[in-house]
Amino acid sequence: MQGTLSLHLSRRFGFRLTAVTNAALVLLGTAAIALLAQVRIPLPFTPVPITGQTLGVLLIAAVLGARRGTASLGLYLAGGLVGLPFFAGGGSGLAHLTGPTGGFLVGFLAAAVIVGSLAERGWTRSWLKTAALFAIGSLVIYFCGAVYLSVFVGLRQALAMGVLPFIPGDVVKAALAAALLPAAWKISAQ
């Protein structure tokens, strides 16, 4: 196992990943996702807005790995469910998890496990693997979100409203990550 960027940086700069530093990384990951969720562009034809959440979910999982990334997502979801303004546009509460966008929120958790696991195996060290990693993570989120959205609007509409409009933006996010993460590895190795 090759490890994540956070593990590499901790070794590089001489600090140990203790329970306290792990907790701090999880909290920082949660805060980053909650902040990126506030970047929200509503679309008139769908209940699913364009947000920064997916970028946050995939970046945090890629940098922190499966355990800490999933813990960050779990804390993010729990915080939003108990009333903290973590979800898109400052939303919170159970209605977000049971409403049309709930499948995307669940998909975030599933994507964190998969992306974090692959990142631990070195998938963030090259631009091609990083782009593939983000594509896989996005597909997991799309799948969970579209399946659940289809309960409300049917599968064809779920794809039209919850997947297709978001592909161009997710391609841009994958390209951004593919440029940044391998560069961070190279810079940290110097």
N, CA, C and O of each residue as an XYZ file, in Angstrom:
760
protein
N       0.847     -1.184      0.000
C       0.000      0.000      0.000
C       0.890      1.243      0.000
O       1.840      1.327      0.778
N       0.589      2.189     -0.855
C       1.443      3.355     -1.016
C       1.110      4.498     -0.068
O       1.994      5.294      0.249
N      -0.092      4.604      0.381
C      -0.467      5.665      1.299
C      -1.067      6.872      0.608
O      -1.018      7.011     -0.614
N      -1.624      7.726      1.417
C      -2.282      8.929      0.914
C      -1.347     10.125      1.009
O      -0.288     10.067      1.634
N      -1.761     11.189      0.383
C      -0.989     12.423      0.440
C      -0.876     12.918      1.878
O       0.182     13.408      2.273
N      -1.935     12.801      2.665
C      -1.870     13.269      4.057
C      -0.857     12.456      4.855
O      -0.130     13.024      5.671
N      -0.790     11.158      4.645
C       0.194     10.312      5.331
C       1.605     10.690      4.881
O       2.510     10.812      5.706
N       1.787     10.870      3.595
C       3.093     11.265      3.055
C       3.542     12.599      3.656
O       4.688     12.738      4.083
N       2.640     13.573      3.687
C       3.000     14.887      4.216
C       3.308     14.831      5.709
O       4.196     15.535      6.191
N       2.579     13.999      6.433
C       2.858     13.886      7.869
C       4.265     13.335      8.094
O       4.980     13.795      8.984
N       4.658     12.358      7.294
C       6.018     11.808      7.404
C       7.060     12.831      6.949
O       8.110     12.991      7.571
N       6.748     13.508      5.865
C       7.685     14.476      5.286
C       7.994     15.609      6.259
O       9.137     16.055      6.363
N       6.969     16.069      6.968
C       7.156     17.198      7.881
C       7.288     16.777      9.334
O       7.282     17.616     10.234
N       7.408     15.465      9.563
C       7.773     14.958     10.879
C       6.705     15.003     11.952
O       7.034     15.124     13.132
N       5.436     14.909     11.583
C       4.441     14.793     12.649
C       3.712     13.465     12.519
O       3.471     12.959     11.423
N       3.377     12.930     13.668
C       2.724     11.616     13.709
C       1.218     11.778     13.591
O       0.645     12.764     14.054
N       0.595     10.801     12.968
C      -0.864     10.791     12.889
C      -1.399     10.073     14.125
O      -1.587      8.857     14.132
N      -1.635     10.860     15.159
C      -2.183     10.354     16.414
C      -3.701     10.466     16.359
O      -4.261     10.932     15.367
N      -4.351     10.043     17.413
C      -5.811     10.178     17.488
C      -6.214     11.650     17.354
O      -7.224     11.963     16.725
N      -5.441     12.530     17.932
C      -5.757     13.965     17.878
C      -5.564     14.505     16.468
O      -6.430     15.218     15.959
N      -4.444     14.179     15.828
C      -4.235     14.700     14.473
C      -5.207     14.064     13.481
O      -5.656     14.730     12.548
N      -5.538     12.789     13.669
C      -6.552     12.164     12.811
C      -7.905     12.850     12.976
O      -8.600     13.113     11.995
N      -8.273     13.138     14.227
C      -9.541     13.831     14.492
C      -9.526     15.218     13.852
O     -10.529     15.659     13.292
N      -8.394     15.896     13.936
C      -8.283     17.228     13.333
C      -8.429     17.143     11.817
O      -9.091     17.987     11.213
N      -7.817     16.132     11.193
C      -7.943     15.968      9.742
C      -9.393     15.671      9.344
O      -9.882     16.194      8.343
N     -10.072     14.842     10.121
C     -11.485     14.529      9.847
C     -12.333     15.793      9.972
O     -13.185     16.055      9.122
N     -12.107     16.570     11.016
C     -12.857     17.819     11.194
C     -12.574     18.813     10.070
O     -13.491     19.468      9.574
N     -11.318     18.927      9.670
C     -10.977     19.820      8.555
C     -11.632     19.348      7.261
O     -12.121     20.158      6.473
N     -11.638     18.032      7.046
C     -12.305     17.488      5.864
C     -13.788     17.795      5.864
O     -14.352     18.181      4.841
N     -14.418     17.621      7.019
C     -15.845     17.917      7.151
C     -16.118     19.395      6.873
O     -17.053     19.740      6.152
N     -15.293     20.252      7.453
C     -15.461     21.700      7.247
C     -15.275     22.074      5.781
O     -16.012     22.910      5.257
N     -14.300     21.464      5.118
C     -14.060     21.767      3.700
C     -15.267     21.380      2.847
O     -15.677     22.134      1.965
N     -15.828     20.213      3.111
C     -17.001     19.769      2.343
C     -18.184     20.690      2.614
O     -18.894     21.083      1.688
N     -18.399     21.035      3.890
C     -19.511     21.926      4.245
C     -19.347     23.289      3.585
O     -20.329     23.871      3.125
N     -18.133     23.802      3.531
C     -17.901     25.095      2.867
C     -18.128     24.994      1.360
O     -18.757     25.870      0.768
N     -17.624     23.940      0.744
C     -17.817     23.788     -0.699
C     -19.285     23.547     -1.059
O     -19.709     23.847     -2.175
N     -20.049     23.011     -0.127
C     -21.484     22.806     -0.368
C     -22.220     24.138     -0.500
O     -23.312     24.198     -1.066
N     -21.624     25.188      0.018
C     -22.271     26.500     -0.055
C     -22.113     27.131     -1.435
O     -22.805     28.093     -1.768
N     -21.198     26.584     -2.235
C     -21.098     26.992     -3.636
C     -22.231     26.273     -4.348
O     -22.132     25.078     -4.626
N     -23.289     26.982     -4.639
C     -24.522     26.359     -5.135
C     -25.096     27.178     -6.277
O     -25.310     28.385     -6.158
N     -25.340     26.491     -7.390
C     -25.982     27.135     -8.539
C     -27.243     26.338     -8.855
O     -27.160     25.235     -9.393
N     -28.419     26.894     -8.520
C     -29.657     26.160     -8.820
C     -29.920     26.113    -10.327
O     -29.621     27.055    -11.061
N     -30.477     25.006    -10.755
C     -30.876     24.840    -12.150
C     -32.396     24.797    -12.199
O     -33.012     24.098    -11.394
N     -33.012     25.519    -13.114
C     -34.469     25.625    -13.116
C     -35.199     24.329    -13.463
O     -36.385     24.206    -13.158
N     -34.546     23.378    -14.076
C     -35.216     22.170    -14.551
C     -34.992     20.947    -13.664
O     -35.414     19.844    -14.011
N     -34.324     21.138    -12.511
C     -34.024     20.001    -11.651
C     -33.941     20.424    -10.189
O     -33.564     21.558     -9.892
N     -34.294     19.510     -9.265
C     -34.111     19.820     -7.844
C     -32.655     19.673     -7.406
O     -32.315     19.990     -6.266
N     -31.803     19.199     -8.298
C     -30.394     18.965     -7.987
C     -29.580     20.175     -8.453
O     -29.479     20.427     -9.654
N     -28.996     20.930     -7.503
C     -28.195     22.090     -7.910
C     -26.764     21.686     -8.244
O     -26.301     20.613     -7.857
N     -26.081     22.552     -8.960
C     -24.644     22.407     -9.117
C     -24.024     22.906     -7.819
O     -24.335     24.007     -7.367
N     -23.152     22.108     -7.218
C     -22.510     22.512     -5.968
C     -21.029     22.166     -6.004
O     -20.551     21.482     -6.908
N     -20.333     22.648     -5.015
C     -18.936     22.282     -4.834
C     -18.765     21.025     -4.005
O     -17.641     20.581     -3.767
N     -19.895     20.438     -3.556
C     -19.817     19.261     -2.699
C     -19.028     18.124     -3.321
O     -18.162     17.543     -2.667
N     -19.312     17.801     -4.567
C     -18.654     16.630     -5.156
C     -17.145     16.834     -5.223
O     -16.388     15.896     -4.975
N     -16.702     18.029     -5.550
C     -15.277     18.308     -5.549
C     -14.710     18.082     -4.148
O     -13.668     17.447     -3.992
N     -15.390     18.598     -3.142
C     -14.943     18.422     -1.758
C     -14.905     16.967     -1.342
O     -13.928     16.514     -0.747
N     -15.959     16.232     -1.649
C     -16.040     14.817     -1.287
C     -14.870     14.050     -1.893
O     -14.169     13.322     -1.189
N     -14.662     14.211     -3.181
C     -13.640     13.445     -3.870
C     -12.235     13.878     -3.467
O     -11.357     13.030     -3.304
N     -12.006     15.172     -3.303
C     -10.686     15.649     -2.865
C     -10.355     15.177     -1.456
O      -9.250     14.700     -1.198
N     -11.311     15.310     -0.553
C     -11.059     14.909      0.833
C     -10.768     13.418      0.903
O      -9.830     13.007      1.586
N     -11.551     12.604      0.213
C     -11.309     11.159      0.217
C      -9.961     10.834     -0.414
O      -9.243      9.959      0.071
N      -9.613     11.531     -1.490
C      -8.343     11.266     -2.171
C      -7.147     11.661     -1.319
O      -6.117     10.988     -1.354
N      -7.266     12.727     -0.564
C      -6.153     13.203      0.256
C      -6.074     12.462      1.594
O      -4.980     12.149      2.063
N      -7.222     12.180      2.208
C      -7.218     11.577      3.544
C      -7.272     10.058      3.540
O      -6.883      9.432      4.526
N      -7.744      9.449      2.456
C      -7.869      7.994      2.422
C      -9.247      7.530      2.855
O     -10.111      8.334      3.206
N      -9.434      6.226      2.824
C     -10.761      5.644      3.042
C     -11.296      5.906      4.448
O     -12.432      6.357      4.596
N     -10.512      5.637      5.466
C     -11.033      5.775      6.839
C     -11.321      7.223      7.208
O     -12.434      7.564      7.608
N     -10.314      8.063      7.072
C     -10.507      9.464      7.467
C     -11.455     10.187      6.509
O     -12.242     11.028      6.942
N     -11.390      9.870      5.216
C     -12.309     10.477      4.256
C     -13.748     10.090      4.533
O     -14.641     10.938      4.511
N     -13.977      8.804      4.795
C     -15.330      8.338      5.113
C     -15.805      8.917      6.437
O     -16.977      9.265      6.579
N     -14.908      9.020      7.401
C     -15.278      9.638      8.683
C     -15.678     11.099      8.483
O     -16.635     11.575      9.095
N     -14.941     11.811      7.621
C     -15.291     13.212      7.324
C     -16.687     13.298      6.714
O     -17.478     14.169      7.076
N     -16.983     12.382      5.781
C     -18.302     12.370      5.146
C     -19.395     11.983      6.128
O     -20.480     12.564      6.121
N     -19.109     11.009      6.964
C     -20.089     10.609      7.983
C     -20.406     11.760      8.924
O     -21.566     11.993      9.266
N     -19.376     12.473      9.338
C     -19.577     13.629     10.223
C     -20.317     14.749      9.499
O     -21.164     15.420     10.089
N     -20.001     14.950      8.231
C     -20.706     15.945      7.419
C     -22.197     15.611      7.344
O     -23.038     16.481      7.569
N     -22.526     14.361      7.030
C     -23.930     13.954      6.943
C     -24.623     14.058      8.293
O     -25.753     14.539      8.379
N     -23.950     13.608      9.348
C     -24.547     13.681     10.688
C     -24.788     15.125     11.098
O     -25.840     15.453     11.646
N     -23.814     15.987     10.831
C     -23.986     17.401     11.165
C     -25.152     18.022     10.424
O     -25.939     18.763     11.012
N     -25.270     17.727      9.139
C     -26.391     18.241      8.359
C     -27.722     17.703      8.845
O     -28.719     18.425      8.866
N     -27.741     16.439      9.234
C     -28.991     15.843      9.709
C     -29.460     16.436     11.028
O     -30.663     16.562     11.253
N     -28.523     16.805     11.911
C     -28.926     17.352     13.211
C     -29.170     18.853     13.175
O     -29.494     19.449     14.202
N     -29.020     19.475     12.007
C     -29.397     20.873     11.897
C     -28.296     21.855     11.578
O     -28.573     23.042     11.406
N     -27.053     21.405     11.492
C     -25.998     22.336     11.087
C     -26.170     22.666      9.600
O     -26.550     21.791      8.822
N     -25.905     23.876      9.202
C     -26.150     24.288      7.799
C     -25.081     23.780      6.838
O     -24.428     24.563      6.148
N     -24.912     22.465      6.804
C     -23.838     21.842      6.033
C     -24.211     21.550      4.585
O     -23.344     21.569      3.711
N     -25.476     21.284      4.319
C     -25.857     20.842      2.983
C     -25.922     22.035      2.027
O     -25.788     23.185      2.447
N     -26.125     21.753      0.757
C     -26.115     22.784     -0.276
C     -26.966     23.984      0.113
O     -28.113     23.847      0.537
N     -26.377     25.158     -0.041
C     -27.098     26.394      0.250
C     -27.440     26.591      1.710
O     -28.377     27.327      2.018
N     -26.716     25.960      2.620
C     -26.979     26.105      4.045
C     -28.108     25.235      4.558
O     -28.601     25.446      5.666
N     -28.525     24.259      3.766
C     -29.609     23.375      4.170
C     -29.196     22.392      5.251
O     -28.010     22.152      5.478
N     -30.193     21.833      5.907
C     -29.961     20.812      6.920
C     -31.257     20.053      7.141
O     -32.311     20.437      6.635
N     -31.165     18.982      7.896
C     -32.333     18.220      8.294
C     -32.566     16.961      7.481
O     -31.975     16.753      6.422
N     -33.445     16.132      8.011
C     -33.761     14.832      7.436
C     -34.380     14.944      6.042
O     -34.212     14.044      5.219
N     -35.083     16.023      5.772
C     -35.726     16.195      4.457
C     -34.709     16.156      3.318
O     -35.046     15.756      2.204
N     -33.488     16.559      3.581
C     -32.451     16.522      2.534
C     -32.035     15.088      2.220
O     -31.693     14.767      1.083
N     -32.067     14.238      3.233
C     -31.683     12.847      3.002
C     -32.835     12.035      2.426
O     -32.607     11.081      1.682
N     -34.050     12.395      2.756
C     -35.214     11.650      2.250
C     -35.831     12.283      1.007
O     -36.704     11.686      0.376
N     -35.388     13.479      0.652
C     -35.914     14.163     -0.525
C     -35.198     13.731     -1.792
O     -34.387     12.806     -1.759
N     -35.487     14.384     -2.900
C     -34.952     13.980     -4.203
C     -33.433     13.925     -4.292
O     -32.896     13.157     -5.090
N     -32.730     14.717     -3.494
C     -31.268     14.723     -3.573
C     -30.614     13.782     -2.556
O     -29.387     13.728     -2.475
N     -31.396     13.058     -1.798
C     -30.851     12.178     -0.756
C     -29.913     11.107     -1.272
O     -28.942     10.763     -0.600
N     -30.183     10.576     -2.445
C     -29.314      9.547     -3.005
C     -27.921     10.063     -3.310
O     -26.943      9.320     -3.221
N     -27.829     11.334     -3.670
C     -26.513     11.917     -3.925
C     -25.722     12.010     -2.622
O     -24.517     11.759     -2.603
N     -26.405     12.372     -1.531
C     -25.730     12.444     -0.234
C     -25.209     11.071      0.184
O     -24.082     10.957      0.665
N     -26.016     10.037      0.006
C     -25.576      8.673      0.316
C     -24.434      8.278     -0.627
O     -23.478      7.624     -0.212
N     -24.541      8.675     -1.880
C     -23.491      8.400     -2.850
C     -22.160      9.029     -2.465
O     -21.104      8.476     -2.770
N     -22.199     10.189     -1.790
C     -20.968     10.814     -1.317
C     -20.214      9.869     -0.385
O     -18.996      9.722     -0.487
N     -20.944      9.238      0.515
C     -20.328      8.320      1.473
C     -19.726      7.116      0.753
O     -18.596      6.723      1.039
N     -20.471      6.535     -0.173
C     -19.966      5.387     -0.935
C     -18.743      5.786     -1.766
O     -17.772      5.033     -1.838
N     -18.785      6.953     -2.385
C     -17.650      7.425     -3.187
C     -16.421      7.652     -2.319
O     -15.302      7.379     -2.755
N     -16.609      8.147     -1.094
C     -15.471      8.376     -0.196
C     -14.747      7.072      0.113
O     -13.518      7.038      0.161
N     -15.506      5.999      0.322
C     -14.889      4.696      0.602
C     -14.059      4.241     -0.597
O     -12.905      3.843     -0.443
N     -14.642      4.300     -1.772
C     -13.971      3.799     -2.979
C     -12.788      4.688     -3.365
O     -11.687      4.189     -3.601
N     -13.010      5.986     -3.429
C     -11.942      6.920     -3.806
C     -10.810      6.871     -2.788
O      -9.637      6.843     -3.161
N     -11.157      6.862     -1.511
C     -10.127      6.792     -0.470
C      -9.313      5.518     -0.552
O      -8.093      5.553     -0.387
N      -9.965      4.395     -0.805
C      -9.262      3.109     -0.926
C      -8.313      3.110     -2.118
O      -7.180      2.643     -2.007
N      -8.763      3.627     -3.248
C      -7.898      3.679     -4.433
C      -6.758      4.687     -4.250
O      -5.647      4.464     -4.732
N      -7.032      5.774     -3.566
C      -5.972      6.759     -3.293
C      -4.874      6.130     -2.438
O      -3.693      6.415     -2.634
N      -5.257      5.285     -1.502
C      -4.275      4.598     -0.659
C      -3.394      3.660     -1.475
O      -2.306      3.290     -1.034
N      -3.847      3.282     -2.641
C      -3.086      2.393     -3.521
C      -2.320      3.176     -4.601
O      -1.853      2.596     -5.581
N      -2.198      4.492     -4.411
C      -1.361      5.289     -5.293
C      -2.055      5.950     -6.463
O      -1.385      6.440     -7.373
N      -3.373      5.981     -6.468
C      -4.101      6.529     -7.616
C      -4.057      8.048     -7.711
O      -4.628      8.602     -8.651
N      -3.420      8.736     -6.802
C      -3.340     10.199     -6.900
C      -1.957     10.667     -7.325
O      -1.671     11.864     -7.284
N      -1.110      9.756     -7.727
C       0.264     10.124     -8.080
C       0.447     10.461     -9.552
O       1.429     11.112     -9.907
N      -0.461     10.043    -10.412
C      -0.350     10.390    -11.834
C      -1.637     11.069    -12.277
O      -2.704     10.852    -11.703
N      -1.514     11.897    -13.313
C      -2.694     12.640    -13.757
C      -3.748     11.701    -14.322
O      -4.941     11.926    -14.114
N      -3.338     10.651    -15.034
C      -4.303      9.740    -15.645
C      -5.083      8.960    -14.583
O      -6.306      8.843    -14.661
N      -4.372      8.436    -13.605
C      -5.059      7.688    -12.543
C      -5.940      8.608    -11.694
O      -7.026      8.214    -11.269
N      -5.472      9.823    -11.452
C      -6.282     10.762    -10.665
C      -7.562     11.113    -11.412
O      -8.634     11.163    -10.809
N      -7.465     11.356    -12.710
C      -8.663     11.639    -13.504
C      -9.605     10.441    -13.482
O     -10.818     10.605    -13.347
N      -9.052      9.239    -13.613
C      -9.879      8.027    -13.548
C     -10.512      7.876    -12.168
O     -11.672      7.480    -12.052
N      -9.757      8.187    -11.137
C     -10.272      8.114     -9.769
C     -11.483      9.025     -9.582
O     -12.485      8.625     -8.990
N     -11.380     10.246    -10.088
C     -12.498     11.186     -9.966
C     -13.683     10.757    -10.833
O     -14.836     10.964    -10.454
N     -13.409     10.168    -11.979
C     -14.495      9.654    -12.826
C     -15.225      8.517    -12.115
O     -16.454      8.462    -12.130
N     -14.475      7.613    -11.496
C     -15.094      6.504    -10.756
C     -15.923      7.048     -9.604
O     -17.065      6.632     -9.407
N     -15.355      7.974     -8.843
C     -16.103      8.571     -7.728
C     -17.374      9.258     -8.190
O     -18.419      9.138     -7.551
N     -17.285      9.980     -9.304
C     -18.469     10.654     -9.850
C     -19.520      9.646    -10.289
O     -20.711      9.858    -10.064
N     -19.096      8.557    -10.912
C     -20.043      7.514    -11.338
C     -20.775      6.903    -10.149
O     -21.972      6.628    -10.230
N     -20.070      6.692     -9.058
C     -20.704      6.155     -7.843
C     -21.766      7.135     -7.342
O     -22.878      6.735     -6.997
N     -21.416      8.403     -7.307
C     -22.373      9.429     -6.854
C     -23.558      9.505     -7.810
O     -24.707      9.550     -7.369
N     -23.293      9.520     -9.108
C     -24.378      9.546    -10.103
C     -25.302      8.340     -9.932
O     -26.524      8.486     -9.938
N     -24.727      7.169     -9.783
C     -25.532      5.956     -9.669
C     -26.471      6.035     -8.467
O     -27.680      5.848     -8.604
N     -25.913      6.311     -7.295
C     -26.735      6.383     -6.080
C     -27.783      7.489     -6.196
O     -28.947      7.296     -5.843
N     -27.354      8.646     -6.695
C     -28.272      9.774     -6.811
C     -29.378      9.531     -7.818
O     -30.540      9.829     -7.543
N     -29.035      8.992     -8.986
C     -30.045      8.771    -10.030
C     -31.025      7.676     -9.643
O     -32.220      7.786     -9.916
N     -30.529      6.620     -9.007
C     -31.434      5.544     -8.587
C     -32.470      6.083     -7.603
O     -33.660      5.791     -7.726
N     -32.015      6.870     -6.627
C     -32.959      7.391     -5.639
C     -33.859      8.474     -6.241
O     -35.055      8.510     -5.955
N     -33.298      9.347     -7.065
C     -34.102     10.380     -7.721
C     -35.172      9.753     -8.607
O     -36.258     10.312     -8.761
N     -34.874      8.601     -9.186
C     -35.846      7.933    -10.069
C     -37.107      7.519     -9.320
O     -38.159      7.359     -9.939
N     -37.030      7.346     -8.024
C     -38.218      7.048     -7.215
C     -39.206      8.218     -7.300
O     -40.420      8.016     -7.260
N     -38.684      9.423     -7.417
C     -39.513     10.629     -7.471
C     -39.968     10.976     -8.886
O     -41.098     11.420     -9.089
N     -39.060     10.767     -9.887
C     -39.356     11.279    -11.230
C     -39.229     10.244    -12.346
O     -39.459     10.576    -13.509
N     -38.875      9.019    -12.030
C     -38.648      7.998    -13.057
C     -37.203      8.011    -13.519
O     -36.514      9.022    -13.382
N     -36.737      6.892    -14.068
C     -35.324      6.757    -14.408
C     -34.890      7.700    -15.529
O     -33.829      8.317    -15.433
N     -35.684      7.822    -16.579
C     -35.295      8.694    -17.694
C     -35.135     10.140    -17.217
O     -34.159     10.807    -17.558
N     -36.088     10.612    -16.436
C     -36.000     11.983    -15.915
C     -34.860     12.120    -14.915
O     -34.204     13.160    -14.853
N     -34.626     11.071    -14.132
C     -33.527     11.122    -13.162
C     -32.191     11.303    -13.876
O     -31.335     12.061    -13.420
N     -32.018     10.612    -14.987
C     -30.780     10.768    -15.759
C     -30.700     12.169    -16.372
O     -29.639     12.792    -16.380
N     -31.829     12.652    -16.884
C     -31.863     13.979    -17.511
C     -31.686     15.098    -16.493
O     -31.108     16.138    -16.808
N     -32.176     14.891    -15.283
C     -32.142     15.938    -14.262
C     -30.972     15.807    -13.289
O     -30.511     16.804    -12.734
N     -30.494     14.587    -13.083
C     -29.513     14.366    -12.025
C     -28.151     13.886    -12.475
O     -27.237     13.770    -11.659
N     -27.996     13.603    -13.769
C     -26.700     13.115    -14.242
C     -26.183     13.953    -15.407
O     -25.139     14.596    -15.289
N     -26.886     13.955    -16.510
C     -26.386     14.572    -17.744
C     -25.954     16.035    -17.595
O     -24.907     16.405    -18.127
N     -26.720     16.883    -16.892
C     -26.283     18.283    -16.795
C     -24.988     18.481    -16.002
O     -24.356     19.534    -16.089
N     -24.601     17.468    -15.234
C     -23.468     17.622    -14.329
C     -22.164     17.042    -14.869
O     -21.099     17.258    -14.292
N     -22.248     16.316    -15.959
C     -21.052     15.679    -16.517
C     -19.988     16.703    -16.919
O     -18.825     16.516    -16.560
N     -20.326     17.784    -17.650
C     -19.261     18.743    -18.021
C     -18.527     19.316    -16.805
O     -17.300     19.423    -16.815
N     -19.259     19.679    -15.777
C     -18.616     20.224    -14.573
C     -17.741     19.206    -13.874
O     -16.678     19.545    -13.354
N     -18.185     17.960    -13.860
C     -17.389     16.918    -13.215
C     -16.145     16.581    -14.027
O     -15.134     16.164    -13.463
N     -16.208     16.754    -15.326
C     -15.007     16.587    -16.155
C     -13.985     17.670    -15.789
O     -12.790     17.393    -15.686
N     -14.461     18.894    -15.594
C     -13.576     19.988    -15.196
C     -12.975     19.705    -13.818
O     -11.781     19.917    -13.607
N     -13.798     19.226    -12.880
C     -13.300     18.897    -11.540
C     -12.241     17.796    -11.605
O     -11.222     17.873    -10.920
N     -12.480     16.782    -12.421
C     -11.516     15.686    -12.554
C     -10.206     16.204    -13.146
O      -9.126     15.803    -12.714
N     -10.302     17.091    -14.128
C      -9.094     17.657    -14.737
C      -8.326     18.502    -13.727
O      -7.097     18.452    -13.676
N      -9.050     19.276    -12.927
C      -8.416     20.095    -11.896
C      -7.687     19.210    -10.888
O      -6.532     19.469    -10.549
N      -8.353     18.181    -10.419
C      -7.734     17.261     -9.460
C      -6.549     16.539    -10.088
O      -5.528     16.321     -9.435
N      -6.690     16.169    -11.367
C      -5.614     15.459    -12.063
C      -4.370     16.336    -12.204
O      -3.252     15.829    -12.290
N      -4.572     17.636    -12.226
C      -3.439     18.552    -12.279
C      -2.869     18.810    -10.883
O      -1.651     18.867    -10.712
N      -3.739     18.966     -9.890
C      -3.294     19.380     -8.559
C      -2.695     18.262     -7.716
O      -1.632     18.447     -7.122
N      -3.348     17.115     -7.651
C      -2.881     16.076     -6.735
C      -1.513     15.516     -7.110
O      -0.644     15.441     -6.242
N      -1.281     15.119     -8.358
C       0.070     14.653     -8.687
C       1.132     15.752     -8.503
O       2.267     15.463     -8.124
N       0.761     16.994     -8.769
C       1.694     18.106     -8.559
C       2.030     18.243     -7.073
O       3.178     18.514     -6.719
N       1.049     18.059     -6.215
C       1.292     18.129     -4.769
C       2.257     17.028     -4.328
O       3.114     17.258     -3.474
N       2.121     15.840     -4.905
C       3.064     14.759     -4.606
C       4.479     15.149     -5.030
O       5.435     14.949     -4.281
N       4.606     15.700     -6.222
C       5.939     16.061     -6.729
C       6.570     17.169     -5.888
O       7.753     17.106     -5.552
N       5.782     18.172     -5.554
C       6.301     19.284     -4.760
C       6.721     18.791     -3.374
O       7.759     19.201     -2.855
N       5.919     17.917     -2.782
C       6.224     17.445     -1.432
C       7.436     16.511     -1.408
O       8.019     16.290     -0.347
N       7.817     15.964     -2.551
C       8.965     15.078     -2.614
C      10.282     15.845     -2.716
O      11.353     15.261     -2.551
N      10.209     17.145     -2.986
C      11.430     17.943     -3.175
C      12.035     18.350     -1.865
O      13.064     19.024     -1.843
